[in-house]
Coordinates of C-alpha atoms in Angstrom, one line a residue:
Chain A
M3 CA 42.2 -1.0 9.3
S4 CA 40.7 2.4 10.0
V5 CA 41.7 3.7 6.5
M6 CA 39.4 1.1 5.0
N7 CA 36.6 2.1 7.2
R8 CA 35.3 4.7 4.8
K9 CA 31.8 3.2 5.0
R10 CA 29.6 3.6 1.9
A11 CA 26.6 5.2 3.4
L12 CA 23.3 3.8 2.1
I13 CA 21.4 6.4 0.2
S14 CA 18.4 5.8 2.3
D15 CA 20.6 6.7 5.5
T16 CA 21.5 10.0 4.1
F17 CA 18.0 11.1 3.8
K18 CA 16.9 9.3 7.1
V19 CA 13.6 8.3 5.4
N20 CA 12.2 7.9 8.9
K21 CA 12.4 11.7 9.4
R22 CA 9.5 12.5 7.3
R23 CA 6.2 11.9 9.3
V24 CA 2.8 12.8 8.8
G25 CA 2.5 16.4 9.2
N26 CA 5.9 18.2 9.2
G27 CA 8.7 18.9 11.3
K28 CA 10.3 16.9 14.1
Q29 CA 8.7 14.2 16.0
F30 CA 7.4 15.6 19.2
G31 CA 5.3 14.1 22.0
A32 CA 5.0 10.5 20.6
V33 CA 8.0 9.1 22.1
N34 CA 8.2 5.5 21.0
N35 CA 9.7 3.3 23.5
G36 CA 10.1 0.4 21.3
E37 CA 12.6 2.4 19.0
A38 CA 15.5 2.1 21.3
G39 CA 17.9 -0.5 19.7
P40 CA 16.6 -3.3 17.4
L41 CA 13.0 -4.3 17.3
D42 CA 12.4 -7.0 19.9
V43 CA 9.0 -8.4 19.4
K44 CA 9.4 -11.1 22.0
A45 CA 10.0 -8.5 24.8
T46 CA 7.1 -6.5 23.6
L47 CA 4.9 -9.5 23.5
Q48 CA 5.9 -10.3 27.2
D49 CA 4.9 -6.7 28.2
L50 CA 1.7 -6.7 26.4
M51 CA 0.8 -10.2 28.1
T52 CA 1.0 -8.5 31.4
L53 CA -1.9 -6.4 30.5
F54 CA -4.0 -9.4 30.0
P55 CA -6.5 -10.0 33.0
R56 CA -5.9 -13.6 34.2
K57 CA -8.2 -13.2 37.3
L58 CA -11.3 -12.5 35.0
F59 CA -11.2 -15.9 33.5
N60 CA -10.2 -17.7 36.8
D61 CA -6.9 -18.4 35.2
A62 CA -8.4 -20.8 32.8
L63 CA -7.2 -19.0 29.6
P64 CA -3.6 -18.4 28.5
Q65 CA -2.6 -15.0 28.1
I66 CA -3.7 -13.7 24.7
V67 CA -2.3 -10.8 22.7
L68 CA -3.6 -9.5 19.5
K69 CA -1.3 -9.2 16.5
H70 CA -2.2 -5.6 15.8
Q71 CA -1.5 -4.6 19.4
L72 CA 2.2 -5.0 18.4
Y73 CA 1.7 -2.6 15.5
S74 CA 0.8 0.1 17.9
V75 CA 4.1 -0.2 20.0
H76 CA 6.4 -0.6 16.8
N77 CA 6.2 1.3 13.7
D78 CA 7.6 -1.1 11.2
R79 CA 5.0 -3.4 10.6
T80 CA 6.9 -5.6 8.1
Q81 CA 9.6 -6.3 10.5
V82 CA 7.2 -7.2 13.3
D83 CA 5.5 -9.6 10.8
R84 CA 8.9 -11.2 10.0
Q85 CA 10.0 -11.6 13.5
L86 CA 6.5 -13.0 14.4
S87 CA 6.8 -15.6 11.7
D88 CA 10.2 -16.6 13.1
L89 CA 8.9 -17.0 16.5
R90 CA 6.2 -19.3 15.1
E91 CA 8.6 -21.3 13.1
Q92 CA 10.7 -22.0 16.1
G93 CA 7.6 -23.2 17.9
E94 CA 7.5 -20.7 20.8
L95 CA 4.6 -18.7 19.6
L96 CA 1.0 -19.9 18.3
M97 CA -1.3 -17.9 16.3
F98 CA -5.0 -18.2 16.3
Q99 CA -8.0 -17.0 14.0
L100 CA -10.2 -15.4 16.6
G101 CA -13.1 -15.4 14.2
F102 CA -14.7 -12.0 14.6
D103 CA -12.5 -10.3 12.1
A104 CA -10.6 -11.6 9.1
E105 CA -7.5 -9.7 10.3
A106 CA -7.6 -10.2 14.0
F107 CA -5.1 -13.0 15.1
G108 CA -4.3 -13.7 18.5
L109 CA -0.9 -14.8 19.8
V110 CA -0.1 -17.1 22.7
F111 CA 3.1 -18.6 23.9
A112 CA 3.1 -22.3 23.1
A113 CA 4.2 -23.3 26.7
D114 CA 1.6 -21.2 28.2
Y115 CA -1.2 -22.7 25.8
K116 CA -0.2 -26.2 26.6
T117 CA -0.3 -25.8 30.4
K118 CA -3.5 -24.1 30.5
V119 CA -5.2 -26.5 28.1
L120 CA -4.0 -29.6 30.0
A121 CA -4.9 -28.0 33.1
G122 CA -8.5 -27.4 31.9
E123 CA -8.7 -30.9 30.7
E124 CA -8.0 -32.4 34.1
G125 CA -10.4 -35.3 35.1
R126 CA -12.1 -35.2 31.6
G127 CA -12.4 -38.1 29.2
T128 CA -10.9 -36.1 26.4
R129 CA -7.7 -35.5 28.1
G130 CA -5.9 -38.4 26.4
T131 CA -6.9 -37.2 22.9
V132 CA -5.9 -33.6 23.6
E133 CA -2.6 -34.6 25.0
K134 CA -1.9 -36.6 21.9
F135 CA -2.8 -33.6 19.8
M136 CA -0.6 -31.5 21.7
D137 CA 2.4 -33.6 21.4
K138 CA 2.0 -34.8 17.8
V139 CA 0.5 -31.9 15.9
L140 CA 1.7 -28.7 17.7
P141 CA 5.4 -29.1 17.4
S142 CA 5.4 -30.0 13.7
C143 CA 2.6 -28.0 12.1
N144 CA 2.3 -24.2 12.3
D145 CA -0.9 -24.0 10.5
M146 CA -3.9 -22.2 11.9
S147 CA -6.4 -24.6 10.4
F148 CA -6.5 -28.3 9.7
N149 CA -8.7 -30.1 7.1
K150 CA -10.0 -33.8 7.3
D151 CA -7.4 -35.3 4.9
K152 CA -4.5 -34.0 7.1
M153 CA -6.1 -35.0 10.4
L154 CA -6.8 -38.4 9.3
K155 CA -3.8 -39.4 7.1
E156 CA -0.9 -37.2 8.3
F157 CA -1.5 -37.2 12.0
L158 CA -3.5 -40.4 12.0
F159 CA -6.5 -39.2 14.1
T160 CA -9.7 -41.2 14.0
D161 CA -13.1 -39.5 13.4
S162 CA -14.1 -40.0 17.1
E163 CA -10.9 -38.4 18.4
I164 CA -11.6 -35.3 16.1
T165 CA -15.0 -35.0 17.7
Q166 CA -13.5 -35.3 21.1
L167 CA -11.1 -32.4 20.1
V168 CA -13.9 -30.4 19.0
K169 CA -15.9 -31.0 22.1
S170 CA -12.8 -30.0 24.2
G171 CA -12.5 -26.6 22.5
V172 CA -9.1 -27.2 20.9
L173 CA -10.7 -27.3 17.3
T174 CA -13.5 -25.3 16.2
V175 CA -15.5 -25.8 13.1
R176 CA -14.4 -23.8 10.0
D177 CA -16.5 -25.3 7.4
A178 CA -17.5 -28.8 6.4
G179 CA -14.3 -31.0 6.9
S180 CA -11.9 -28.3 8.3
W181 CA -11.3 -26.9 11.6
W182 CA -9.6 -23.8 13.2
L183 CA -7.0 -24.4 16.0
S184 CA -8.6 -22.5 19.0
I185 CA -8.2 -21.8 22.6
P186 CA -10.9 -23.4 24.6
N187 CA -13.3 -21.2 26.5
S188 CA -12.1 -18.3 24.6
G189 CA -15.7 -17.2 23.7
R190 CA -15.9 -15.0 26.7
F191 CA -12.6 -13.4 25.8
T192 CA -13.9 -12.4 22.4
K193 CA -17.2 -11.2 23.7
Y194 CA -15.4 -9.0 26.3
L195 CA -13.0 -7.7 23.9
I196 CA -15.6 -6.5 21.3
Q197 CA -17.5 -5.0 24.1
G198 CA -14.7 -3.2 25.6
R199 CA -13.5 -2.1 22.3
K200 CA -16.8 -0.5 21.4
A201 CA -17.1 1.2 24.8
V202 CA -13.4 2.5 24.5
L203 CA -14.0 3.8 20.9
G204 CA -17.4 5.4 22.2
M205 CA -15.3 7.2 24.8
V206 CA -13.1 8.7 22.2
K207 CA -16.0 9.5 19.9
K208 CA -18.0 11.3 22.7
S209 CA -15.1 13.6 23.4
K210 CA -15.1 17.1 22.2
Y211 CA -13.9 17.1 18.6
N212 CA -13.8 13.2 18.7
E213 CA -10.4 13.2 20.0
V214 CA -8.6 12.5 23.4
L215 CA -5.0 12.6 24.5
K216 CA -3.7 9.1 25.1
A217 CA -2.5 9.8 28.4
E218 CA -6.0 11.3 29.4
L219 CA -7.7 8.2 28.0
E220 CA -5.5 5.8 30.1
E221 CA -6.5 7.8 33.3
R222 CA -10.4 7.7 32.7
Q223 CA -12.6 5.6 34.7
T224 CA -14.1 2.7 32.6
N225 CA -17.7 1.7 32.8
S226 CA -19.0 -1.9 33.5
Q227 CA -18.7 -2.7 29.8
V228 CA -15.0 -2.5 29.7
K229 CA -13.7 -5.8 31.5
F230 CA -10.0 -5.5 30.5
Q231 CA -7.4 -2.9 31.4
I232 CA -8.0 0.1 29.3
K233 CA -4.2 0.0 28.1
Y234 CA -5.2 -3.3 26.4
H235 CA -8.0 -1.7 24.5
I236 CA -6.0 1.3 23.5
H237 CA -3.2 -0.9 22.1
D238 CA -6.0 -2.8 20.3
I239 CA -7.7 0.3 18.7
I240 CA -4.5 1.9 17.8
G241 CA -3.0 -1.3 16.1
A242 CA -6.3 -2.0 14.3
E243 CA -6.2 1.7 13.0
L244 CA -9.6 2.4 14.3
V245 CA -8.3 5.6 15.7
E246 CA -5.5 7.9 14.1
C247 CA -2.4 8.5 16.3
I248 CA -1.3 12.2 16.0
P249 CA 1.8 13.4 17.7
T250 CA 1.3 16.7 19.8
T251 CA 3.3 18.8 22.0
S252 CA 1.2 17.4 24.9
G253 CA 1.6 13.7 24.0
T254 CA 0.0 11.5 21.5
L255 CA -3.7 12.4 20.5
L256 CA -6.1 9.7 19.3
R257 CA -8.7 10.9 17.1
C258 CA -11.7 8.9 15.8
V259 CA -11.6 7.7 12.2
D260 CA -15.1 8.0 11.1
Y261 CA -16.2 6.2 7.9
Chain B
M18 CA 25.0 16.1 -0.7
L19 CA 28.5 17.7 -1.1
G20 CA 29.8 14.4 -0.2
F21 CA 28.1 12.8 -3.0
L22 CA 29.1 15.5 -5.5
T23 CA 32.8 15.2 -4.4
A24 CA 32.8 11.4 -4.6
R25 CA 31.3 11.6 -8.0
Q26 CA 33.9 14.0 -9.3
A27 CA 36.8 11.9 -7.6
G28 CA 35.3 8.9 -9.5
L29 CA 35.0 7.2 -6.0
D30 CA 31.4 6.7 -6.7
D31 CA 29.3 5.4 -9.6
P32 CA 27.5 8.3 -11.6
L33 CA 24.3 6.6 -10.8
R34 CA 24.6 7.1 -7.1
L35 CA 24.5 10.9 -7.3
R36 CA 21.6 10.7 -9.6
R37 CA 19.7 8.3 -7.4
A38 CA 20.5 10.4 -4.3
E39 CA 19.3 13.6 -5.7
S40 CA 16.1 12.1 -7.1
T41 CA 15.3 10.4 -3.8
R42 CA 16.0 13.9 -2.0
R43 CA 13.6 15.7 -4.4
V44 CA 10.8 13.0 -3.8
L45 CA 11.0 13.3 -0.1
N46 CA 10.7 17.0 -0.6
L47 CA 7.5 17.0 -2.7
E48 CA 5.0 19.5 -2.0
L49 CA 2.2 21.6 -3.4
N50 CA 3.8 24.5 -5.4
H51 CA 2.2 28.0 -5.6
D52 CA 3.8 28.6 -8.9
R53 CA 2.9 25.7 -10.9
D54 CA -0.7 25.3 -12.0
V55 CA -2.5 23.2 -14.5
D56 CA -5.3 24.6 -16.8
R57 CA -8.6 23.7 -15.5
I58 CA -10.8 22.3 -18.4
H59 CA -12.7 19.5 -17.0
S60 CA -16.1 20.4 -15.5
N61 CA -16.4 17.0 -13.8
G62 CA -14.1 14.7 -12.1
I63 CA -10.8 13.6 -13.6
N64 CA -10.3 9.9 -13.9
T65 CA -7.0 9.3 -15.5
I66 CA -3.8 11.1 -16.4
D67 CA -1.0 10.0 -18.4
I68 CA 2.5 11.5 -19.2
E69 CA 4.2 10.6 -22.4
V70 CA 7.5 8.7 -21.9
I71 CA 9.5 10.0 -24.7
E72 CA 10.0 13.6 -23.7
G73 CA 7.9 13.9 -20.6
R74 CA 6.4 17.0 -22.1
Y75 CA 2.9 16.3 -22.8
M76 CA 0.1 15.0 -20.6
L77 CA -3.2 13.7 -21.3
S78 CA -6.1 13.7 -19.0
G79 CA -9.6 11.9 -19.2
G80 CA -12.5 12.9 -17.3
A81 CA -15.9 11.8 -16.2
D82 CA -17.5 14.2 -18.6
G83 CA -16.0 12.3 -21.6
V84 CA -13.6 15.1 -22.2
V85 CA -9.9 14.4 -23.1
V86 CA -7.4 17.3 -22.8
V87 CA -3.7 17.4 -23.8
Y88 CA -1.4 19.7 -21.7
D89 CA 2.1 20.9 -22.4
L90 CA 4.1 20.7 -19.1
E91 CA 7.3 22.4 -20.4
N92 CA 8.0 25.7 -18.7
N93 CA 9.4 27.9 -21.7
S94 CA 8.5 31.2 -20.1
R95 CA 11.3 32.7 -18.1
K96 CA 9.0 33.3 -15.0
S97 CA 8.6 30.9 -12.2
Q98 CA 4.9 31.3 -12.1
Y99 CA 3.5 28.8 -14.8
T100 CA 0.3 27.4 -15.8
C101 CA 0.4 24.2 -17.9
K102 CA -1.7 25.2 -20.7
A103 CA -3.9 22.8 -22.6
V104 CA -2.7 22.4 -26.2
G105 CA -5.8 20.5 -27.4
T106 CA -9.2 19.3 -26.1
V107 CA -11.7 16.9 -27.2
G108 CA -14.6 18.6 -25.8
R109 CA -18.2 17.9 -25.5
S110 CA -18.8 19.9 -28.7
S111 CA -16.5 17.6 -30.9
R112 CA -18.5 14.9 -32.7
Y113 CA -16.0 12.4 -31.9
A114 CA -15.9 12.8 -28.2
H115 CA -16.8 9.9 -25.9
R116 CA -20.5 10.1 -24.8
F117 CA -19.8 8.8 -21.2
S118 CA -17.0 8.9 -18.8
V119 CA -13.6 8.3 -20.0
E120 CA -12.0 5.7 -17.8
T121 CA -8.3 5.4 -19.1
V122 CA -6.1 7.4 -21.5
Q123 CA -2.7 6.4 -22.6
W124 CA -0.1 7.7 -24.9
Y125 CA 1.2 5.4 -27.6
P126 CA 4.6 4.4 -26.0
H127 CA 6.8 5.0 -29.0
D128 CA 5.6 8.4 -30.1
T129 CA 3.2 11.2 -29.2
G130 CA 1.4 11.1 -32.6
M131 CA -1.3 8.9 -31.3
F132 CA -3.0 8.2 -28.0
V133 CA -5.8 5.8 -27.0
S134 CA -8.8 6.4 -24.7
S135 CA -11.4 4.1 -23.5
S136 CA -14.6 4.8 -21.8
F137 CA -18.1 3.7 -20.3
D138 CA -19.7 4.2 -23.7
K139 CA -18.2 0.9 -24.5
T140 CA -15.7 2.1 -27.1
M141 CA -12.0 2.3 -27.3
K142 CA -10.7 5.0 -29.6
V143 CA -7.3 5.6 -31.1
W144 CA -6.7 9.3 -31.8
D145 CA -4.6 11.3 -34.0
T146 CA -3.0 14.0 -31.8
E147 CA -2.6 16.5 -34.6
T148 CA -6.1 16.5 -35.8
L149 CA -7.7 15.1 -32.5
K150 CA -9.9 12.8 -34.6
P151 CA -10.1 9.1 -33.9
A152 CA -8.3 7.0 -36.4
E153 CA -10.0 3.9 -35.3
V154 CA -12.8 3.0 -33.0
F155 CA -13.1 -0.4 -31.3
Q156 CA -16.6 -1.6 -30.0
F157 CA -17.0 -3.6 -26.9
E158 CA -20.0 -5.3 -25.3
G159 CA -19.6 -4.0 -21.9
N160 CA -18.1 -1.0 -20.2
V161 CA -14.3 -0.7 -20.7
Y162 CA -12.8 -0.1 -17.3
C163 CA -9.3 0.0 -18.3
H164 CA -6.8 -0.5 -21.1
H165 CA -3.0 -0.6 -21.4
M166 CA -0.4 -0.7 -24.1
S167 CA 2.8 -2.5 -23.5
P168 CA 5.4 0.0 -23.0
I169 CA 8.4 -2.1 -24.4
A170 CA 6.6 -4.4 -27.1
R171 CA 8.4 -4.2 -30.3
K172 CA 6.9 -7.5 -31.8
H173 CA 3.5 -6.8 -31.0
S174 CA 1.3 -3.8 -30.4
L175 CA -1.5 -5.2 -28.7
I176 CA -3.8 -3.1 -26.6
A177 CA -5.1 -4.9 -23.6
G178 CA -8.8 -3.6 -23.1
V179 CA -11.0 -5.2 -20.7
C180 CA -14.6 -5.1 -20.2
V181 CA -17.1 -7.2 -18.3
T182 CA -17.9 -10.1 -20.5
S183 CA -14.7 -10.7 -22.2
S184 CA -12.8 -12.8 -19.7
H185 CA -13.8 -16.4 -18.9
S186 CA -11.6 -16.7 -15.9
H187 CA -12.7 -13.7 -13.9
R188 CA -16.1 -14.1 -12.5
G189 CA -16.5 -10.3 -11.9
E190 CA -15.7 -7.0 -13.9
V191 CA -12.1 -6.6 -14.5
L192 CA -11.2 -3.2 -13.0
S193 CA -7.6 -2.9 -14.0
V194 CA -5.1 -4.3 -16.4
R195 CA -1.3 -3.9 -17.0
W196 CA 1.4 -5.2 -19.2
S197 CA 4.7 -6.0 -17.5
P198 CA 7.4 -3.5 -18.4
R199 CA 10.0 -6.3 -18.4
Y200 CA 8.6 -8.9 -20.7
E201 CA 6.4 -7.8 -23.4
H202 CA 4.0 -11.0 -23.2
I203 CA 3.2 -10.9 -19.7
L204 CA -0.1 -9.2 -18.5
A205 CA -1.8 -8.8 -15.2
T206 CA -5.5 -8.2 -14.6
A207 CA -7.3 -7.4 -11.4
S208 CA -11.1 -7.8 -10.8
T209 CA -13.9 -7.4 -8.5
D210 CA -13.9 -11.2 -7.8
S211 CA -10.9 -10.4 -5.5
R212 CA -8.4 -12.3 -7.9
V213 CA -5.4 -11.0 -9.8
L214 CA -4.5 -13.2 -12.7
V215 CA -1.2 -13.1 -14.6
W216 CA -1.3 -14.1 -18.3
D217 CA 1.0 -14.8 -21.1
V218 CA -0.6 -13.7 -24.4
R219 CA 1.1 -16.3 -26.3
R220 CA -0.6 -19.1 -24.4
A221 CA -4.2 -19.6 -25.3
S222 CA -5.2 -21.9 -22.6
G223 CA -5.6 -19.5 -19.7
S224 CA -3.8 -17.6 -16.9
L225 CA -0.3 -18.4 -15.7
F226 CA -1.1 -18.1 -12.2
S227 CA -3.4 -16.4 -9.7
L228 CA -2.0 -14.3 -6.9
D229 CA -2.7 -15.7 -3.6
Q230 CA -2.4 -13.5 -0.5
H231 CA -1.6 -16.2 1.8
N232 CA 1.0 -17.8 -0.5
G233 CA -0.7 -21.2 -0.6
D234 CA -0.9 -21.5 3.1
K235 CA -4.7 -22.5 3.1
S236 CA -4.9 -22.6 6.8
K237 CA -4.8 -18.8 7.2
A238 CA -7.9 -17.9 5.2
S239 CA -11.5 -18.6 5.6
S240 CA -12.6 -21.1 2.9
E241 CA -14.0 -18.5 0.6
A242 CA -11.0 -16.4 0.7
V243 CA -8.5 -19.0 -0.5
N244 CA -6.7 -18.2 -3.6
T245 CA -7.7 -14.6 -3.6
A246 CA -5.4 -11.7 -3.8
H247 CA -7.5 -9.4 -1.4
N248 CA -10.4 -9.8 0.8
G249 CA -12.3 -7.4 -1.3
R250 CA -12.5 -6.0 -4.8
V251 CA -8.9 -5.5 -6.4
N252 CA -9.0 -2.0 -8.0
G253 CA -5.4 -0.7 -8.4
L254 CA -2.7 -2.5 -10.4
C255 CA 0.9 -1.4 -10.9
F256 CA 4.3 -2.8 -11.9
T257 CA 7.3 -1.4 -10.5
V258 CA 9.5 0.3 -13.2
D259 CA 12.0 -2.7 -13.5
G260 CA 9.0 -5.1 -13.6
L261 CA 10.1 -7.3 -10.9
Y262 CA 7.3 -6.5 -8.5
L263 CA 3.5 -5.9 -8.8
L264 CA 1.6 -3.8 -6.5
T265 CA -2.2 -4.4 -5.9
M266 CA -4.6 -2.3 -4.1
G267 CA -8.0 -3.7 -2.8
T268 CA -11.1 -2.5 -1.2
D269 CA -10.1 -4.3 2.1
D270 CA -8.1 -1.4 2.6
R271 CA -4.8 -3.2 2.0
M272 CA -1.9 -2.8 -0.6
R273 CA 0.1 -5.8 -1.3
L274 CA 3.5 -6.1 -3.0
W275 CA 4.0 -9.3 -5.1
N276 CA 7.0 -10.9 -6.7
S277 CA 6.0 -11.0 -10.4
A278 CA 8.0 -13.9 -11.4
N279 CA 6.4 -16.6 -9.1
G280 CA 3.4 -14.7 -7.7
K281 CA 4.5 -14.9 -4.2
N282 CA 3.2 -12.3 -1.6
T283 CA 6.3 -10.5 -0.3
L284 CA 4.2 -10.0 3.0
V285 CA 5.1 -6.1 3.1
N286 CA 2.7 -4.6 5.5
Y287 CA 1.7 -1.1 4.6
G288 CA -1.0 -0.9 7.3
K289 CA -4.5 0.3 6.4
V290 CA -4.6 2.1 3.1
S291 CA -7.8 3.5 2.9
N292 CA -9.7 2.7 -0.3
E293 CA -13.4 3.3 -0.8
S294 CA -13.3 3.7 -4.6
R295 CA -15.9 1.7 -6.5
K296 CA -13.9 1.6 -9.6
G297 CA -10.2 1.6 -10.5
L298 CA -7.6 3.6 -8.6
K299 CA -4.4 4.5 -10.4
I300 CA -1.4 4.1 -8.3
T301 CA 2.1 5.0 -9.5
V302 CA 5.5 4.1 -8.5
S303 CA 8.7 6.4 -8.4
R304 CA 11.6 5.7 -10.8
S305 CA 15.3 5.7 -10.1
C306 CA 15.2 6.6 -6.6
S307 CA 16.7 4.5 -3.6
P308 CA 14.5 3.5 -2.0
E309 CA 11.6 3.5 -4.4
F310 CA 8.4 5.1 -3.3
V311 CA 4.7 4.3 -4.3
F312 CA 2.1 7.0 -4.6
V313 CA -1.3 6.0 -3.6
P314 CA -4.6 8.1 -3.9
C315 CA -6.1 7.7 -0.4
G316 CA -9.3 9.7 0.2
S317 CA -8.6 13.2 -0.6
S318 CA -4.9 13.1 -0.3
V319 CA -2.1 11.1 -2.0
A320 CA -0.2 8.7 0.5
V321 CA 3.6 8.1 -0.2
Y322 CA 5.0 4.9 1.1
T323 CA 8.4 3.3 1.0
L324 CA 7.9 0.4 -1.4
H325 CA 10.0 -2.4 0.3
T326 CA 9.4 -1.5 3.8
G327 CA 5.9 -0.3 3.7
E328 CA 6.6 2.9 5.8
L329 CA 4.3 5.9 5.3
V330 CA 6.5 8.7 4.3
T331 CA 4.0 11.5 4.1
M332 CA 0.5 12.4 3.0
L333 CA 0.2 14.9 0.3
R334 CA -2.8 17.1 1.0
G335 CA -4.4 19.6 -1.4
H336 CA -7.3 18.3 -3.2
Y337 CA -10.7 19.2 -2.2
N338 CA -12.3 15.9 -3.0
N339 CA -11.4 12.3 -3.6
V340 CA -8.2 11.7 -5.6
D341 CA -8.6 9.3 -8.4
C342 CA -5.5 9.0 -10.3
C343 CA -1.8 10.1 -10.0
Q344 CA 1.3 10.0 -12.3
F345 CA 4.8 10.5 -11.4
H346 CA 7.1 12.5 -13.9
P347 CA 10.5 10.5 -13.8
D348 CA 12.7 13.3 -15.2
Y349 CA 11.8 16.0 -12.8
Q350 CA 10.5 13.9 -9.9
E351 CA 7.1 15.6 -10.0
L352 CA 3.8 14.2 -9.2
Y353 CA 0.5 15.0 -11.0
S354 CA -2.7 14.1 -9.3
G355 CA -6.3 14.4 -10.6
G356 CA -9.6 14.0 -8.7
K357 CA -13.3 14.7 -8.3
D358 CA -12.6 18.1 -7.7
C359 CA -11.7 18.7 -11.4
N360 CA -8.3 19.8 -10.5
I361 CA -5.0 18.5 -11.5
L362 CA -2.5 19.4 -8.8
A363 CA 1.3 19.4 -9.4
W364 CA 3.5 18.3 -6.7
V365 CA 7.0 19.7 -7.1
P366 CA 10.1 19.2 -5.0
A367 CA 10.6 22.1 -2.8
V368 CA 13.6 24.2 -3.5
R369 CA 16.2 24.4 -0.6
P370 CA 15.8 27.6 1.1
P371 CA 18.5 29.9 0.1
D372 CA 21.3 30.9 2.5
V373 CA 21.0 34.5 3.0
E374 CA 24.5 35.9 3.2
E375 CA 23.7 39.3 2.0
E376 CA 21.4 41.9 3.5
G377 CA 18.6 43.5 1.6
T378 CA 15.5 42.2 -0.3
A379 CA 17.1 42.8 -3.5
A380 CA 19.7 40.2 -3.0
K381 CA 17.0 37.8 -1.7
V382 CA 14.9 38.2 -4.9
E383 CA 18.1 37.6 -7.0
I384 CA 18.9 34.3 -5.1
L385 CA 15.4 33.2 -5.4
A386 CA 15.4 33.8 -9.2
Q387 CA 18.6 32.0 -9.5
Q388 CA 17.4 29.2 -7.3
E389 CA 14.5 28.7 -10.0
Q390 CA 16.6 28.7 -12.9
L391 CA 19.1 26.3 -11.1
K392 CA 16.2 24.0 -10.4
H393 CA 15.1 24.0 -14.0
V394 CA 18.8 23.5 -15.1
W395 CA 19.5 20.8 -12.5
G396 CA 16.4 18.9 -13.5
V397 CA 17.6 19.1 -17.1
V398 CA 21.0 18.0 -16.1
I399 CA 19.7 15.0 -14.5
R400 CA 17.7 14.0 -17.2
R401 CA 20.6 14.6 -19.9
R402 CA 22.9 12.6 -17.6
S403 CA 20.6 9.6 -17.8
L404 CA 21.2 9.3 -21.6
F405 CA 25.0 9.0 -21.0
S406 CA 25.1 7.2 -17.7
F407 CA 24.3 3.9 -18.7

């Protein structure tokens, strides 16, 4: 009934709480491509995954995206977090503690992870245990770490099997009697990421006034320290809030946040 | 806005909706006002401000020099240019003044005849506002970082003051303490050992629960960080006005919103809220707006976030040095903030620019003067309405 269609507008809609940004006036320059329509974290994840360099690791690693890279694309962090936890509940996505920062989490699609790990285990003695772990533990448990009690009692793994899992790289030691879920051979990934992050931040710092336009930074030539695509690092530093994003008439400006 | 007014007139909308809408609009328009000033008395940083809840007319401030000042915020002059005068000062010359930095001041919640101040000289003094002499002095063994009186308590008049050695459950200094505005027996404390504990004063055996940032999901944290509210010191604590949620600020640059009934982390992500303060930070929440806003001192500006979605609305810049405390005036939707630059700044909702229909500057001046009067009246109307709308 069209008469009954007088919708009670929410007070927050009237004032469009989104309108007021850092600074004043309208939003210009920083056109957010993720804003059109409802927030779709899965699509953004797939986009960001294409930036991951597979050849660098000889295709041995699954494509990893950092959780805070999503924050650089979408503005509403709480919504991103909620959708991520939904995807994890459904078993499509896995989250890992990468180890170099308490807040840095890596995201990998579950199917991807499984194929790559099992491919890496071809012809090795630990293959059976790893397969058992994948089939038993991953679908049922969303945790990022496991402790001894859980492994022995709930999942009925023996001590020697746990040692095999650690050897194969699926589990890494967290402290006495507990382990993080991890990606085998991801040590190089972490090393390159930290190296590249430092190099890109250095590029921003060395610029005049410690700031550089995002579009210009994307075009710059990278030195040998930066092994990943520069866009990957740019999403990383924006999401981790190591640089400030300022909208200008010529596009987004990245300014170093110095502490 | 006209839509809200007509709906209110016709009875289609609840009176509260119009009030909420206008309050929200005013908060979104907060800016530094050229006309409003606060007397500059402190010679060293300002640590704490408090506005009394009964009339919203008097404001207390406590500074790092041990001085406590009482200001009158009401604008009785007919001019728009107004300086909030200090009506009383407990200065360095007074023999009752605190010897070291005053960390917290608070009005007695039920009338303005009394206020309490606590300081690093290990004392907490209860003052008589008329004579500015302390009626009572409490001695502590350690530095008192914070104290709070329950705003709703009728059955007890306990002042929760915390210092280093007094609590057994916290392994570090307790930087902040707050009573719940909903239940008069519930108290929350925040400390440098990264934990926030919630207590019931009727229960002598210990805290009710501790806030856990991972909501019991032990797998997410490293083993030392299990059962902590933050990955660093917790130095800001604030209940929302209805007492249903608790906000905490930590030196890990994060702010978290907790459900105060069960202690669950609501996982609202505010992003990086820069926090370099070594001692307590006073954050404050807006009142009767929809959505609610939280004002956080962030370096030398005040950040305004939407409470439940975590979105940064704006940064209020104006201080020359770090901001330590801020307080929201619920009746006029104004924000007062004080910091190390010894200034208290008043952030007042910007008046809507007048529709200039008539030519000539004389007409403009008249319109502006009318706007000012209207602003004052409208603020009073909202306040008076509040007494009748419930």
